[in-house]
Coordinates of C-alpha atoms (C1' of nucleotides) in Angstrom, one line a residue:
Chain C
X661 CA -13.0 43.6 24.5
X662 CA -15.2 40.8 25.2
X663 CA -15.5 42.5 29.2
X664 CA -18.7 41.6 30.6
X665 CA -19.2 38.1 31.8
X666 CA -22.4 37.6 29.8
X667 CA -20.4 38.0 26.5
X668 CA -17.6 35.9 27.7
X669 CA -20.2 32.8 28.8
X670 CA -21.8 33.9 25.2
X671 CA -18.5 33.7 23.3
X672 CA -17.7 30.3 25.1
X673 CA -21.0 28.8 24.5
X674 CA -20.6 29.5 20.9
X675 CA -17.3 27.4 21.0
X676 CA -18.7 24.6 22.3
X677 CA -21.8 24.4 20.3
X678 CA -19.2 24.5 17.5
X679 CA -17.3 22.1 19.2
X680 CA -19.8 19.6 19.6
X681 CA -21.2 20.1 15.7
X682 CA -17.6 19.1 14.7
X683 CA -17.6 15.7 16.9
X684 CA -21.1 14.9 15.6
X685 CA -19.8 15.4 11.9
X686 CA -17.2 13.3 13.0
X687 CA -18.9 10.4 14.5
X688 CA -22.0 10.2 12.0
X689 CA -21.5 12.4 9.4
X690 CA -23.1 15.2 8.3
X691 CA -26.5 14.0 7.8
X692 CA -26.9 13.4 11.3
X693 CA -26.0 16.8 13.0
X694 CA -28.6 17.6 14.6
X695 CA -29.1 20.8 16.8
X696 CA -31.1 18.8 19.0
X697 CA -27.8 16.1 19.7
X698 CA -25.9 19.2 20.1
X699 CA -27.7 20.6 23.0
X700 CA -27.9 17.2 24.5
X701 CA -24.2 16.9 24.2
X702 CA -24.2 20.0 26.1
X703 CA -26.9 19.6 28.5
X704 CA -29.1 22.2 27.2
X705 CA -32.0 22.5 26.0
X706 CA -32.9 22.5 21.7
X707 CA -34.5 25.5 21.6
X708 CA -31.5 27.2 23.9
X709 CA -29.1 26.2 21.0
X710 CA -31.2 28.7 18.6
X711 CA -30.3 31.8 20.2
X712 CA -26.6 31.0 19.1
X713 CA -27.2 29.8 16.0
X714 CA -30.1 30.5 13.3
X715 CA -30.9 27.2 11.7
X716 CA -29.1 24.1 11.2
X717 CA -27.7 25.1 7.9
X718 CA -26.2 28.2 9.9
X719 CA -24.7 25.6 11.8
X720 CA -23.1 23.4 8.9
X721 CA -21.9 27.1 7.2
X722 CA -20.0 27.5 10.2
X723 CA -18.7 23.9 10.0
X724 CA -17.8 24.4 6.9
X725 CA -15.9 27.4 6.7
X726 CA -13.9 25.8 9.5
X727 CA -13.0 23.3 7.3
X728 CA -11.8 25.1 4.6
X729 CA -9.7 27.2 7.0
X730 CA -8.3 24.2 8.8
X731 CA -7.5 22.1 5.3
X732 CA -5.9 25.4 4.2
X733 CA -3.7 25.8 6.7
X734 CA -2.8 22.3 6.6
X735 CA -1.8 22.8 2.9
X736 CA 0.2 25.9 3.2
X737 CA 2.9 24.4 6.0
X738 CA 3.2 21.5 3.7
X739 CA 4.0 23.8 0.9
X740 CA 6.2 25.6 3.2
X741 CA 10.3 24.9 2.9
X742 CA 13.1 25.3 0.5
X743 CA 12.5 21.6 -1.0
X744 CA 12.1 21.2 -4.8
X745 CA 8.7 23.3 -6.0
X746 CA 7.9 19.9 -7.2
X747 CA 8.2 17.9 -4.7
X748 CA 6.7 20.5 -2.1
X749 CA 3.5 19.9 -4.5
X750 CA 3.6 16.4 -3.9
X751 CA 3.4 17.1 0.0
X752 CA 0.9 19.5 -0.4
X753 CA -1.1 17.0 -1.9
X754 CA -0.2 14.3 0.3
X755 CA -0.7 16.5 3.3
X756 CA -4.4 17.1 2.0
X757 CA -4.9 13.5 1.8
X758 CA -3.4 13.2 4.7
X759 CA -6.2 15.7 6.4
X760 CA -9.0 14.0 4.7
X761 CA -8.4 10.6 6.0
X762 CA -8.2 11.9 9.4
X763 CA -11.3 14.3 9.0
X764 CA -13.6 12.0 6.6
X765 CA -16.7 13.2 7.0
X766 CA -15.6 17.3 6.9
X767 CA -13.5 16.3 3.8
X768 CA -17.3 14.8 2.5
X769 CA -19.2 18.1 3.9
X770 CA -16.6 20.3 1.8
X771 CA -15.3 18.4 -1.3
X772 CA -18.4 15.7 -1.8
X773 CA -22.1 16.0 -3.1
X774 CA -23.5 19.5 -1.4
X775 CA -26.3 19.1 0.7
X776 CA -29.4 19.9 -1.1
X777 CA -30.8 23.0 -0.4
X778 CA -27.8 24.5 1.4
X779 CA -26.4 27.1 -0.3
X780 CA -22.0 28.3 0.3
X781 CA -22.1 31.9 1.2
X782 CA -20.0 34.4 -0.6
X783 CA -17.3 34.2 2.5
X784 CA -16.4 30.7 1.8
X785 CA -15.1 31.2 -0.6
X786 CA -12.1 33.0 0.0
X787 CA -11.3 31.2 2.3
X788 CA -11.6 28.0 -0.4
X789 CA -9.6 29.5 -2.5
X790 CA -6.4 29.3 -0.1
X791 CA -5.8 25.5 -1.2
X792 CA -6.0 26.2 -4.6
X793 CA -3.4 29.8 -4.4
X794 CA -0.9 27.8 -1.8
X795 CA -0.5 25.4 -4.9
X796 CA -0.3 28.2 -7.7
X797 CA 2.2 29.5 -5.7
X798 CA 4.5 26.9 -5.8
X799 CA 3.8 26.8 -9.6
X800 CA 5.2 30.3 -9.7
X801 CA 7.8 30.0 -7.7
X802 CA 9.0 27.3 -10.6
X803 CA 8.2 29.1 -13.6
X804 CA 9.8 32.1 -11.9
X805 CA 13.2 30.3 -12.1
X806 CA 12.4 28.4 -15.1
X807 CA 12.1 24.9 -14.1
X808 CA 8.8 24.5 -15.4
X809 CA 8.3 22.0 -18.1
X810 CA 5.8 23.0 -20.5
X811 CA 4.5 19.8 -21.8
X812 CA 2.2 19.5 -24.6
X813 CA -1.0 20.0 -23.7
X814 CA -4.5 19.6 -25.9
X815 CA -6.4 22.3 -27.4
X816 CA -7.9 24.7 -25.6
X817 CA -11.2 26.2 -27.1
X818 CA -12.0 29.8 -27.3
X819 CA -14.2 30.1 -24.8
X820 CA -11.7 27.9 -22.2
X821 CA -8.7 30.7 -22.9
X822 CA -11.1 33.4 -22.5
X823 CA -11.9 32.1 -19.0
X824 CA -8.4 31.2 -18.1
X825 CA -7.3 34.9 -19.0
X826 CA -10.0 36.3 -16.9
X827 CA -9.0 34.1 -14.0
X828 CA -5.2 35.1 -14.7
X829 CA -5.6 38.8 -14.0
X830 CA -8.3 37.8 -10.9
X831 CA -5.7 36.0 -9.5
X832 CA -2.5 38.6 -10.7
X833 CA -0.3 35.8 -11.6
X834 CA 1.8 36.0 -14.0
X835 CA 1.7 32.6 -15.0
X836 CA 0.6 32.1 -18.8
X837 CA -2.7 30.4 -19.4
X838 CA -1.8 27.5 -20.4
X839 CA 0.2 26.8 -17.3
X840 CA -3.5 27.8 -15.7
X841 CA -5.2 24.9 -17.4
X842 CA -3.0 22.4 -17.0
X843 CA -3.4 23.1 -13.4
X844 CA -7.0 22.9 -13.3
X845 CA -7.2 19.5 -15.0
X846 CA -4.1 18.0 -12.5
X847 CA -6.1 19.7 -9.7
X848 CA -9.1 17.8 -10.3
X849 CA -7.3 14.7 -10.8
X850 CA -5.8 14.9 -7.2
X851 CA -9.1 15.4 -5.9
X852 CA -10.5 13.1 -7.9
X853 CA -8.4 10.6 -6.3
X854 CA -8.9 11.3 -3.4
X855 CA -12.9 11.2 -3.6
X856 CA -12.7 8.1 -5.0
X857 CA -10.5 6.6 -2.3
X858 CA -12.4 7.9 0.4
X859 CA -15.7 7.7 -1.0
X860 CA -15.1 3.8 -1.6
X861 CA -15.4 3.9 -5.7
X862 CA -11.6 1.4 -5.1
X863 CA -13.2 -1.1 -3.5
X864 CA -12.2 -4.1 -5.5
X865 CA -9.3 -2.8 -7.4
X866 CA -6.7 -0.3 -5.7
X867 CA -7.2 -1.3 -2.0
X868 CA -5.9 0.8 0.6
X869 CA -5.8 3.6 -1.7
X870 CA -2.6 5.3 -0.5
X871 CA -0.4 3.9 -3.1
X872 CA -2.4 4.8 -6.1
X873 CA -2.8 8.2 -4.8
X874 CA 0.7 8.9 -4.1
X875 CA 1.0 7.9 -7.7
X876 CA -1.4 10.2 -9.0
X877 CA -0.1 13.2 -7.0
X878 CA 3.1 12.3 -9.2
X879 CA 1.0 12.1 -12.4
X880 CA -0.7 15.7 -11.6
X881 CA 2.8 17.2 -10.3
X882 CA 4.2 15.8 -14.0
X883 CA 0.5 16.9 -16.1
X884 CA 1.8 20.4 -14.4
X885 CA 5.1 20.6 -15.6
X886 CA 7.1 19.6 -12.7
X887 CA 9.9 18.4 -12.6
X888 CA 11.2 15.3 -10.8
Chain S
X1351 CA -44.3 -16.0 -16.3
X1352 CA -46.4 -13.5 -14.5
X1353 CA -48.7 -15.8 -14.0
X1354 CA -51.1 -14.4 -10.8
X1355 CA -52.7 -11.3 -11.4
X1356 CA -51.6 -11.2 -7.7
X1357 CA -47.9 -11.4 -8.7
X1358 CA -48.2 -8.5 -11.5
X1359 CA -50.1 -6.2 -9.0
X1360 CA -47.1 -6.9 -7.2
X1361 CA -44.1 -5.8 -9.8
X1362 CA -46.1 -3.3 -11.0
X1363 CA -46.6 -1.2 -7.8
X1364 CA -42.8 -2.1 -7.0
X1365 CA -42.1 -0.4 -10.9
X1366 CA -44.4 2.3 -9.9
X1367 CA -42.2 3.1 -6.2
X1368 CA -39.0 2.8 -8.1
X1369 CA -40.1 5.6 -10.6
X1370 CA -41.5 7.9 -7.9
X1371 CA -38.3 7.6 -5.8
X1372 CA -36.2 8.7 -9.0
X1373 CA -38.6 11.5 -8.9
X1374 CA -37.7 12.3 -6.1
X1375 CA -34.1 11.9 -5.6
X1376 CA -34.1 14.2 -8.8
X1377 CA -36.4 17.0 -7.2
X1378 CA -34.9 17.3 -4.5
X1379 CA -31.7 15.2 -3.4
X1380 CA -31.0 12.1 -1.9
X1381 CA -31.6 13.5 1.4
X1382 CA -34.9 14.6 0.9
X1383 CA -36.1 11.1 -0.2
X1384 CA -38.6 9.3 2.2
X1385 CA -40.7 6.7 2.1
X1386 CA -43.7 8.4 3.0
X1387 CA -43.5 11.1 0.4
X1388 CA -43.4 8.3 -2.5
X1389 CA -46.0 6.5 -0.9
X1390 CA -48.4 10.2 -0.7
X1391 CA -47.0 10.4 -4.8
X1392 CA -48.4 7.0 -4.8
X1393 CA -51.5 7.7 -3.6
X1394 CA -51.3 4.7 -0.7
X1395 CA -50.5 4.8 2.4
X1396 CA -46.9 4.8 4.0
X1397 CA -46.7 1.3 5.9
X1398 CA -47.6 0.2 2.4
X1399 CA -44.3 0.9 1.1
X1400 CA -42.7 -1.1 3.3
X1401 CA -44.2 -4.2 1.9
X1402 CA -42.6 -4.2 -1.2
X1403 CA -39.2 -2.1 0.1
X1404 CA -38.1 -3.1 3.3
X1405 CA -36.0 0.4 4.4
X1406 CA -35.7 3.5 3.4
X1407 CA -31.6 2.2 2.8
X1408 CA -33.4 -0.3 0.2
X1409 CA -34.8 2.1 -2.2
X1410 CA -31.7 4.1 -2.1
X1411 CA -29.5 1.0 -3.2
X1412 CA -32.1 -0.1 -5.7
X1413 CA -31.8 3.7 -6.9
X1414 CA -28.1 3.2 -7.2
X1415 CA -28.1 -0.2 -8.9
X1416 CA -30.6 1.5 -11.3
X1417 CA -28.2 4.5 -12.0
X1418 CA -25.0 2.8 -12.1
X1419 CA -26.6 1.0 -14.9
X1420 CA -27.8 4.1 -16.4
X1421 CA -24.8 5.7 -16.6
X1422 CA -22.8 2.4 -17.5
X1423 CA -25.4 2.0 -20.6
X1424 CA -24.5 5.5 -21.9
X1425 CA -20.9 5.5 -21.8
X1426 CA -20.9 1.8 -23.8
X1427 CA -23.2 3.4 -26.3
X1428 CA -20.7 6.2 -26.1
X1429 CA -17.8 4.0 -26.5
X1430 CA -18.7 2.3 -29.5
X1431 CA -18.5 3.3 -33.2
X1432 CA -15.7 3.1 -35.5
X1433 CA -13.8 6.1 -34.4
X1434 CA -9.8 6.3 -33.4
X1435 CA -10.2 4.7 -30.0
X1436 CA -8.8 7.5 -27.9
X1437 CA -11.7 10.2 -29.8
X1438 CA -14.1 6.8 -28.5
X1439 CA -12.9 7.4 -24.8
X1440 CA -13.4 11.1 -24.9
X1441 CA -17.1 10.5 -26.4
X1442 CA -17.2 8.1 -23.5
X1443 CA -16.5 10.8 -20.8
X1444 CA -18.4 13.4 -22.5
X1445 CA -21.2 11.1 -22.2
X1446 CA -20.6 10.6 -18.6
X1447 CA -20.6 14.1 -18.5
X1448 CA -23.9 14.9 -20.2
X1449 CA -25.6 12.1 -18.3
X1450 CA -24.3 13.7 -15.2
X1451 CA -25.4 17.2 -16.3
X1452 CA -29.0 15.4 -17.0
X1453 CA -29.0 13.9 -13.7
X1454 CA -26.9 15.3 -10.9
X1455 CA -28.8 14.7 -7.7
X1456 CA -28.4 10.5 -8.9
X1457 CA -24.3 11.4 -10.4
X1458 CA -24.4 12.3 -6.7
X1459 CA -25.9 9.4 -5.3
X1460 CA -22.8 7.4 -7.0
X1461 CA -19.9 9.6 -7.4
X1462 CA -20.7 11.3 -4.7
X1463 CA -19.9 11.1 -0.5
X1464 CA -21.4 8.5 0.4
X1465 CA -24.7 8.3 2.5
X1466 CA -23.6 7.6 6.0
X1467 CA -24.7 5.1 8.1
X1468 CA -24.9 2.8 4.1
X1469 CA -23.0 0.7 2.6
X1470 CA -22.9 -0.7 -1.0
X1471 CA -23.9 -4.2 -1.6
X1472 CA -21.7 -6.4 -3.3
X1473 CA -24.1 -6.5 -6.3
X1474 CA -23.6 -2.9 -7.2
X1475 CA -20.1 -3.2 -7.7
X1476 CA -20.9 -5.3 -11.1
X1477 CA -22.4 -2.8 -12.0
X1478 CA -20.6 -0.1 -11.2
X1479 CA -17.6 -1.5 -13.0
X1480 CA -19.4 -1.9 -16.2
X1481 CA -18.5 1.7 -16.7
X1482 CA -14.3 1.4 -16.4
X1483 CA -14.8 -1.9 -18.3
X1484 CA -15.7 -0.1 -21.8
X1485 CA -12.9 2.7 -21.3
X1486 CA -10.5 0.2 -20.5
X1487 CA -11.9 -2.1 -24.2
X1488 CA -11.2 1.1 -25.7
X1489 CA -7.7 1.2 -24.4
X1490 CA -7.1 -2.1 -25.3
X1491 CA -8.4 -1.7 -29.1
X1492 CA -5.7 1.1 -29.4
X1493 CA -2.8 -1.4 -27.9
X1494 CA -3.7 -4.3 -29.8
X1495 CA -3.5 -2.2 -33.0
X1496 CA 0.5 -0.7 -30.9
X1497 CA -1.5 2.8 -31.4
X1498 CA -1.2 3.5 -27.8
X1499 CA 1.7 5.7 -26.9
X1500 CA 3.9 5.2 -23.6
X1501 CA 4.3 8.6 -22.4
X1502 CA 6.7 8.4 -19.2
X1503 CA 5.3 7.9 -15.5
X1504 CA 5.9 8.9 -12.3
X1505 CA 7.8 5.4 -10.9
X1506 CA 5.5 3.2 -8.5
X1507 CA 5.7 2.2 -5.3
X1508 CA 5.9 -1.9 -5.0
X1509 CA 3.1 -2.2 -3.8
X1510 CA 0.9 0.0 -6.3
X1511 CA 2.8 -2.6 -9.1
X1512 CA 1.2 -5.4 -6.4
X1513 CA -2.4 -4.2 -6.8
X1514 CA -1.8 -3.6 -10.3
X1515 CA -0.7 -6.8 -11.2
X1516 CA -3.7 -8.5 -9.3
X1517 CA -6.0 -6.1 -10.9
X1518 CA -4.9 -7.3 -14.3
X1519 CA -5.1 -11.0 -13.4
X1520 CA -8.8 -10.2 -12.2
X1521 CA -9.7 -8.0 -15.2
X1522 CA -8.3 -10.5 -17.2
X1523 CA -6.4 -7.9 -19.6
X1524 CA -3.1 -8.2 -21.6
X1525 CA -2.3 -4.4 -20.9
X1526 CA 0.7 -3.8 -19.1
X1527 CA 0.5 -2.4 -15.7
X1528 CA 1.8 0.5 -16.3
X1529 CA -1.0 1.3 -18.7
X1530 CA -3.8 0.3 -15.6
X1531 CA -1.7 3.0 -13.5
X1532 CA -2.0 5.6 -16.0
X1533 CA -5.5 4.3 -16.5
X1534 CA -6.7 5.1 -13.1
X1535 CA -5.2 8.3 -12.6
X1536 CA -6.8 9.6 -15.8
X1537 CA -9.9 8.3 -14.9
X1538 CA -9.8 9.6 -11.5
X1539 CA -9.4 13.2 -13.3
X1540 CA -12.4 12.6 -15.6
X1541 CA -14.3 11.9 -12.2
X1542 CA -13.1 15.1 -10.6
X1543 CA -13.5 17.3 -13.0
X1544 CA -17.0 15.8 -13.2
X1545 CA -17.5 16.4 -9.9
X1546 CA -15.6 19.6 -9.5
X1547 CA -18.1 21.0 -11.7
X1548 CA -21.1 19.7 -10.5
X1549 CA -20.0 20.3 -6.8
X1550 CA -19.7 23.9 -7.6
X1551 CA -15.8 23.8 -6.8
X1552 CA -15.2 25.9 -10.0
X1553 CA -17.5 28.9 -8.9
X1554 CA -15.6 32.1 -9.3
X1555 CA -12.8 30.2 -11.6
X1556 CA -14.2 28.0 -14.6
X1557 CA -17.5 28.8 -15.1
X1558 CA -20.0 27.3 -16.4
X1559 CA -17.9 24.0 -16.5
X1560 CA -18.1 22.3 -19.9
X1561 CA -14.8 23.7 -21.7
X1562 CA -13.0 22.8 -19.0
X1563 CA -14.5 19.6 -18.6
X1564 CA -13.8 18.6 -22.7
X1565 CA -10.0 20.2 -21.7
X1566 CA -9.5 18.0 -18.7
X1567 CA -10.9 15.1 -21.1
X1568 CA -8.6 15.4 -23.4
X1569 CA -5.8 15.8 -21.1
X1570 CA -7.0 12.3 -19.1
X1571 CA -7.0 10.6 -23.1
X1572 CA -3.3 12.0 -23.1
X1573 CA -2.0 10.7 -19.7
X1574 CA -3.0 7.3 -21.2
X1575 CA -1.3 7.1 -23.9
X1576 CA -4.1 8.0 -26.7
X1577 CA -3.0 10.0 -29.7
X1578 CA -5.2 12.8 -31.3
Chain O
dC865 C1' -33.1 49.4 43.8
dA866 C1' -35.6 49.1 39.5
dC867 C1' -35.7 48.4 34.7
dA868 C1' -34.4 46.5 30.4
dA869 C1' -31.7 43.2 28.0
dT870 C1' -30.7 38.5 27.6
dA871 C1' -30.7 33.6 28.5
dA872 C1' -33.0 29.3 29.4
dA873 C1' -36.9 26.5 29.5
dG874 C1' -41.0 24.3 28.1
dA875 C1' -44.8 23.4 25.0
dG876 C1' -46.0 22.6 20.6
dC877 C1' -46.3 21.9 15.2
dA878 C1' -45.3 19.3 11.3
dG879 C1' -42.4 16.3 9.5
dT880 C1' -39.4 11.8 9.4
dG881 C1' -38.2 6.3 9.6
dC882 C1' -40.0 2.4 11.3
dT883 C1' -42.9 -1.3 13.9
dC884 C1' -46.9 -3.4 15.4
dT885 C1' -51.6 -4.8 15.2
dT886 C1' -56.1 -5.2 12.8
dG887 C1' -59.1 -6.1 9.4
dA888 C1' -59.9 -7.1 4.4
dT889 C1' -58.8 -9.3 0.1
dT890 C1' -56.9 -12.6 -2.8
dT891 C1' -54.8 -17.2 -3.6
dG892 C1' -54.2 -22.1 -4.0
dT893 C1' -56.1 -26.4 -2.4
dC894 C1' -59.4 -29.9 -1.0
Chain Y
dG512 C1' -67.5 -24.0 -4.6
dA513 C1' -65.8 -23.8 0.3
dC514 C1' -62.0 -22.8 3.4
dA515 C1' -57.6 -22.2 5.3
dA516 C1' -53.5 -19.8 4.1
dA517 C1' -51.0 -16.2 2.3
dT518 C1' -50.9 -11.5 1.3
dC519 C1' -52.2 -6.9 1.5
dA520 C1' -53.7 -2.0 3.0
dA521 C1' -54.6 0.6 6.8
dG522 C1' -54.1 2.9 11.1
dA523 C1' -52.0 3.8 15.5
dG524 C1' -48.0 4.6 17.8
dC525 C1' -42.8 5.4 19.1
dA526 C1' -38.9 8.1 19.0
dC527 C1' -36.7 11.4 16.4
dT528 C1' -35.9 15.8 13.6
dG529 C1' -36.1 21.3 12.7
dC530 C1' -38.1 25.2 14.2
dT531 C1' -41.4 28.7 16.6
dC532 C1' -43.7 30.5 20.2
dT533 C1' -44.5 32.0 25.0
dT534 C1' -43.1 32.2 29.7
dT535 C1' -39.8 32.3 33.4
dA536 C1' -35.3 33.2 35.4
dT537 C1' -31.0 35.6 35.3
dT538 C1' -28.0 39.4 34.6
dG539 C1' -25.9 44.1 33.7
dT540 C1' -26.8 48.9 34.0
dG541 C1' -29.1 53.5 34.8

DNA sequence: CACAATAAAGAGCAGTGCTCTTGATTTGTC
DNA sequence: GACAAATCAAGAGCACTGCTCTTTATTGTG
């Protein structure tokens, strides 16, 4: 479809512009992309850059949404095979570590402080919400053939149920709510170990951080109900 | 002490640059901080500033020293009382919590990814480990009095026990290194959840954040070992 | 071929961090 | 009290940023 040669150079242009945003996020982070380095990289000129992409914030959208897509799929091969539901948990987690060490500063751009002022369109959504469904999944696929633990958990209040039962018919699982909570709070906790690896809060104490994060995936996996 | 009127000119407009730079950060990010609009809120002009702060990297860490112990003052008032020690630790993270709520463009400055291109003096880290410190006195109280359960963990790697062991040595602690494990993956849960919810992760799921925040809480309390 | 759509270029505005020099003021000492 | 020394505010300037505008060149199509 893309026939003419205008859209073709157009199409390929975009890539590169998207190309070269993603080496500048890795290299310096995301407080330095600038569209200016981008059409340098390039060997165009700034103002060039603007007819691809709107504003700068356009630009770290796009990032973004690549990096929820690319984490995403990183999660749902690790959750793929016939191992233990428990234990392909574990992997997922470890193969979203995995990703962040590699990709620091596009783990920081999606899972750290949001840059002020920016704003996540509607559309990035869904595609954040893969990580979180790849690892429901697996949850379901162990309460399905009852080897789901259902350890004792603390008080929900009213308002907390009332939210988890919305979110269990949004999602269509048919996982009870207390299973649903249970996951939020081991959820946070691997990405709360994760931030605080990569964002340097072990300094001092657990260094490298690998260890206590493979530990924690455990804890999570256990907080859950998995077993083993 | 302040002897020359010279010398309290001096703190003083230092004082004064210190409060408009939390102004700042909490109008309108970290990012948006510069030098030049705290010295126009100042009323003087910007090379100014730079007598009395040498970078804009200077202010940010004296903006960090000053939050870290912000937030460490908060959770030790938090912490103490003559409550059951694990209903002290989930005071302590509520507090954490609220002060976060109060001030999320400075939780993010801290908890946050970090700014690129910085790096944390040595000094902060006293400071920032003020914070751990009181949950893990309130984890002690409960041992000492044997009022600390040992709820089963995941089994750890040698050389997690490693860093454990030398964490104790440097904390100076009698708990048992299992408890430090279970420690820091609770407290990396209270963190994310934190962050989870200031971040906007939970849009769509858990919102507005607070129940599941007090859920996730409680839930960290368990995973160390505190009853009620 | 001619015309319209599109791309690229360049200039320019307002902002940033930071450095340097210049002149003014205050300070401690003789 | 006078004077050199230390300190300060001010301004100009450099290189960078995001972004907008106008002008020129290129391209695809009627």
């Amino acid at each position: 479809m893309p026939s003419t040669p205008r859209e073709r150079a157009r199409v390929d242009t975009m890539r590169r512009i998207l190309e070269s945003g993603n080496r500048q996020l890795a290299e310096q982070g995301a407080a330095a992309l600038s569209l200016r380095a981008v059409a340098r990289d390039l060997g165009m000129v700034s103002s060039a850059v603007y007819r691809y992409v709107p504003s700068r914030d356009d630009l770290l959208t796009a990032l973004i949404t690549e990096g929820y897509r690319d984490v995403a799929q990183v999660a749902e091969s690790a959750a793929a095979g016939r191992a233990a539901p428990g234990r392909r948990f574990v992997a997922l987690c470890e193969a979203i570590y995995g990703w962040a060490r590699e990709h620091p500063h596009r783990y920081a751009l999606i899972f750290g402080s949001p840059v002020p002022g920016y704003r996540a369109p509607q559309d990035t959504i869904t595609d954040a919400a893969r990580t979180p469904a790849a690892a429901i999944q697996l949850i379901e696929t162990a309460w399905a053939a009852g080897e789901l633990d259902d350890p004792e958990s603390p008080p929900a209040s009213a308002g907390l149920r009332r939210q988890a039962k919305e979110l269990r018919t949004a999602l269509g699982t048919q996982l009870p709510e207390a299973v649903l909570l249970r996951f939020a709070a081991a959820w946070t906790q691997v990405f709360g170990v994760i931030s605080f690896d990569l964002f340097g809060q072990f300094v001092g104490s657990f260094e490298p951080g690998d260890a206590v994060c493979a530990f924690t995936f455990r804890t999570a996996a256990r907080t859950i109900g998995f077993r083993d």
